[in-house]
Amino acid sequence: MKVLGPVQLEVDGVPVRLTPLTVRLLVRLVAAGGEAVPVRQLRRDVWGLADEPRHLDQRNRNEVQKRVLELRRALAPGALGQDSAGTAVLRTEQQVTVQGPETAYRLVLRPEELDSARFTAIVNDALLAPPATAAHRLSEALSLVRGRPLAEVNGEGFAVPFVRRLTALQDAARRELVRVQTDLGRPELALPVAELITHEHPDDVEAARTLDALRAELRARHGAELLRHRVPLEGQRADVVLVRGDLFEQTDCNLVIGFSDTFDTETAEDLVISRESLQSQLVDRLFAGKRRLLDDRLRAGLRSVKSVGTETVRAKPLGRRVRYPVGTTVVVPVEGRRVFATAYSRLGNDLVARSNHADLRLSLENLWASVAVNGLFKPVAVPLIGSGLARVTDLDRGQLAALIVDSFIEACRRYPALTPELRIVILPQELARTDLAPVERRFEDLVLGLRAAD
């Protein structure tokens, strides 16, 4: 039987329809908490009738008996009709009063037959349990609540103690669930419960303080994180994350560094490569300024790649002269992780790097293919490729981020175990000029497309 919300009698799991007065009688007996209720009291509470002398109220007593009979017929077909000893659940008793003997009715239900009793037992057990068990049990108990207990008689005197007791227990369960979820390091699960408490108790200062603390903890947890989405593909557990920060501080990740088709690293006087570029920072921060060491590893990786041409000294007096296909990706091992050096631009003989949408997409496709084979299933940190000196002129910064995400999602379809996380790193000073709405729209469109396909 369900009373934690609109009253619903079920027999063998099937809802039983009762007339409104019989429902009210059932609710009154439930509110008695297993105590017998005299007929005279039932007439007052259920029918709103004043007491009358015995010789005048036979018709009223008949009405009570009629509703009792309807209720017994509803209970009789299933498990609620009798207890394990074969005794009727709705029992008739005789009480001795100053007016003489009086008939009374008692509803006797096992805890598992009444949702409020199950709720009470589960909560009382959970309040003494260790945090993980308590969280599970309290969530189970609160899932039984579908609204205000005994909603059909809300505010009536006979229901007030029953409703007050269950409401107080529900409130205690919610507050304890907030506490244990917080203790378990799950503020995101505690938050909706804390919000519900403050909604129902707007003047509760302590509840408001708890809610503020949870929100602050969740904001702090994001740290530099700007956006996070799970790739919504079956069998995939990869996340796409945008963070504000420094690419080289992502020490738990493989790194992606964009290069030109000549894989130049020379930074002298900023003529070929700028000292502010990621290629230059790669030399200084991961190779301790030893440019030749990086060059050796790049050359080793390029030995298996067929070049597409070689410039003359006259045509290109500075920098390297051997050109490789745009999209070439070289895997550079560095202290247990990988740097993926990917050529997405062409360095002109005027030493200006140029790229476009098609070049960048091709390089990203080849990058993910290499990550699938050589990435060690580590997170991959990517800068906003195409936003620097080798600018992709036909895309703005937000569109570049969306293109990186789009190519990654497509790669996830081809390579189920690509990487657990794609982390796009945006410099703090560049964030104000980067519209992240295209990335959000990409995920919205993908989810809508999947729903439409279903």
CSV table of N, CA, C and O in Angstrom, one decimal, residues 231-234 236 238 240 361 364-369 372 402-419 422 442-443 445-446 450:
chain,number,residue,atom,x,y,z
A,231,VAL,N,31.7,12.0,-24.9
A,231,VAL,CA,31.4,11.7,-26.3
A,231,VAL,C,30.2,10.8,-26.3
A,231,VAL,O,30.3,9.7,-25.8
A,232,PRO,N,29.1,11.2,-26.9
A,232,PRO,CA,27.8,10.4,-26.8
A,232,PRO,C,27.8,9.3,-27.9
A,232,PRO,O,26.8,9.3,-28.7
A,233,LEU,N,28.7,8.5,-27.8
A,233,LEU,CA,28.7,7.3,-28.8
A,233,LEU,C,28.7,6.0,-28.0
A,233,LEU,O,29.4,5.9,-27.0
A,234,GLU,N,28.0,5.1,-28.4
A,234,GLU,CA,27.9,3.8,-27.7
A,234,GLU,C,29.3,3.1,-27.7
A,234,GLU,O,30.0,3.1,-28.7
A,236,GLN,N,31.8,4.3,-26.1
A,236,GLN,CA,32.9,5.2,-25.8
A,236,GLN,C,32.8,5.8,-24.4
A,236,GLN,O,31.7,6.0,-23.9
A,238,ALA,N,35.1,8.4,-23.6
A,238,ALA,CA,36.0,9.5,-23.8
A,238,ALA,C,35.3,10.9,-23.5
A,238,ALA,O,34.2,11.1,-23.8
A,240,VAL,N,35.5,15.2,-23.7
A,240,VAL,CA,36.1,16.3,-24.3
A,240,VAL,C,36.1,17.5,-23.3
A,240,VAL,O,35.0,17.8,-22.8
A,361,ARG,N,42.0,20.0,-41.1
A,361,ARG,CA,41.2,18.7,-41.0
A,361,ARG,C,42.0,17.5,-41.4
A,361,ARG,O,42.0,16.5,-40.7
A,364,LEU,N,44.5,16.7,-38.6
A,364,LEU,CA,43.8,16.2,-37.4
A,364,LEU,C,43.4,14.7,-37.7
A,364,LEU,O,43.6,13.9,-36.8
A,365,GLU,N,42.9,14.4,-38.8
A,365,GLU,CA,42.6,13.0,-39.1
A,365,GLU,C,43.8,12.1,-39.0
A,365,GLU,O,43.7,11.0,-38.4
A,366,ASN,N,44.9,12.5,-39.5
A,366,ASN,CA,46.2,11.8,-39.4
A,366,ASN,C,46.7,11.7,-38.0
A,366,ASN,O,47.3,10.7,-37.5
A,367,LEU,N,46.5,12.8,-37.3
A,367,LEU,CA,46.9,12.9,-35.9
A,367,LEU,C,46.2,11.8,-35.1
A,367,LEU,O,46.8,11.0,-34.3
A,368,TRP,N,44.9,11.7,-35.2
A,368,TRP,CA,44.1,10.7,-34.4
A,368,TRP,C,44.5,9.3,-34.8
A,368,TRP,O,44.5,8.4,-33.9
A,369,ALA,N,44.8,9.1,-36.0
A,369,ALA,CA,45.2,7.7,-36.4
A,369,ALA,C,46.5,7.4,-35.7
A,369,ALA,O,46.7,6.2,-35.3
A,372,ALA,N,45.8,6.7,-32.0
A,372,ALA,CA,45.2,5.4,-31.7
A,372,ALA,C,46.3,4.3,-31.6
A,372,ALA,O,46.1,3.3,-30.9
A,402,ALA,N,35.7,23.9,-32.5
A,402,ALA,CA,34.7,23.0,-32.9
A,402,ALA,C,35.2,22.0,-33.9
A,402,ALA,O,34.8,20.9,-33.9
A,403,LEU,N,36.1,22.5,-34.8
A,403,LEU,CA,36.7,21.6,-35.8
A,403,LEU,C,37.5,20.5,-35.1
A,403,LEU,O,37.5,19.3,-35.5
A,404,ILE,N,38.3,20.9,-34.1
A,404,ILE,CA,39.1,19.9,-33.4
A,404,ILE,C,38.2,18.8,-32.7
A,404,ILE,O,38.4,17.6,-32.8
A,405,VAL,N,37.1,19.3,-32.1
A,405,VAL,CA,36.2,18.4,-31.4
A,405,VAL,C,35.5,17.5,-32.4
A,405,VAL,O,35.4,16.3,-32.2
A,406,ASP,N,35.1,18.1,-33.5
A,406,ASP,CA,34.4,17.3,-34.6
A,406,ASP,C,35.2,16.2,-35.1
A,406,ASP,O,34.8,15.1,-35.3
A,407,SER,N,36.5,16.6,-35.4
A,407,SER,CA,37.4,15.5,-35.9
A,407,SER,C,37.7,14.4,-34.9
A,407,SER,O,37.8,13.3,-35.2
A,408,PHE,N,37.7,14.8,-33.6
A,408,PHE,CA,37.9,13.8,-32.6
A,408,PHE,C,36.8,12.9,-32.4
A,408,PHE,O,36.9,11.7,-32.3
A,409,ILE,N,35.5,13.4,-32.5
A,409,ILE,CA,34.4,12.6,-32.4
A,409,ILE,C,34.3,11.6,-33.6
A,409,ILE,O,34.0,10.4,-33.4
A,410,GLU,N,34.6,12.1,-34.8
A,410,GLU,CA,34.7,11.2,-35.9
A,410,GLU,C,35.7,10.1,-35.7
A,410,GLU,O,35.5,8.9,-36.1
A,411,ALA,N,36.9,10.4,-35.2
A,411,ALA,CA,37.9,9.5,-34.9
A,411,ALA,C,37.5,8.4,-33.9
A,411,ALA,O,37.8,7.3,-34.0
A,412,CYS,N,36.7,8.9,-32.9
A,412,CYS,CA,36.2,7.9,-31.9
A,412,CYS,C,35.3,6.8,-32.5
A,412,CYS,O,35.2,5.7,-32.0
A,413,ARG,N,34.6,7.2,-33.6
A,413,ARG,CA,33.8,6.2,-34.3
A,413,ARG,C,34.7,5.1,-34.9
A,413,ARG,O,34.4,3.9,-34.9
A,414,ARG,N,35.9,5.5,-35.4
A,414,ARG,CA,36.8,4.5,-36.0
A,414,ARG,C,37.7,3.8,-35.0
A,414,ARG,O,38.1,2.7,-35.3
A,415,TYR,N,38.1,4.5,-33.9
A,415,TYR,CA,39.0,3.9,-33.0
A,415,TYR,C,38.4,3.9,-31.6
A,415,TYR,O,38.4,4.9,-30.8
A,416,PRO,N,37.7,2.8,-31.2
A,416,PRO,CA,37.0,2.8,-29.9
A,416,PRO,C,37.8,3.0,-28.7
A,416,PRO,O,37.3,3.5,-27.7
A,417,ALA,N,39.1,2.7,-28.7
A,417,ALA,CA,40.0,3.0,-27.5
A,417,ALA,C,41.0,4.0,-27.9
A,417,ALA,O,42.2,3.8,-27.7
A,418,LEU,N,40.5,5.2,-28.3
A,418,LEU,CA,41.5,6.2,-28.8
A,418,LEU,C,42.2,6.9,-27.6
A,418,LEU,O,43.4,6.9,-27.5
A,419,THR,N,41.5,7.5,-26.7
A,419,THR,CA,42.0,8.1,-25.6
A,419,THR,C,40.9,8.4,-24.6
A,419,THR,O,39.8,8.6,-25.0
A,422,LEU,N,40.2,14.1,-24.4
A,422,LEU,CA,40.8,15.1,-25.3
A,422,LEU,C,40.7,16.4,-24.5
A,422,LEU,O,39.6,16.8,-24.1
A,442,ARG,N,27.9,21.9,-31.1
A,442,ARG,CA,28.3,20.6,-31.8
A,442,ARG,C,27.8,19.4,-31.0
A,442,ARG,O,27.3,18.5,-31.5
A,443,PHE,N,27.9,19.5,-29.6
A,443,PHE,CA,27.4,18.4,-28.8
A,443,PHE,C,25.9,18.3,-28.8
A,443,PHE,O,25.3,17.3,-28.8
A,445,ASP,N,23.9,19.2,-31.2
A,445,ASP,CA,23.5,18.6,-32.5
A,445,ASP,C,23.7,17.1,-32.5
A,445,ASP,O,22.9,16.4,-33.1
A,446,LEU,N,24.8,16.7,-32.0
A,446,LEU,CA,25.2,15.3,-32.0
A,446,LEU,C,24.1,14.5,-31.1
A,446,LEU,O,23.6,13.5,-31.6
A,450,LEU,N,21.5,11.7,-32.5
A,450,LEU,CA,21.4,10.3,-32.0
A,450,LEU,C,20.0,10.0,-31.5
A,450,LEU,O,19.5,8.9,-31.7
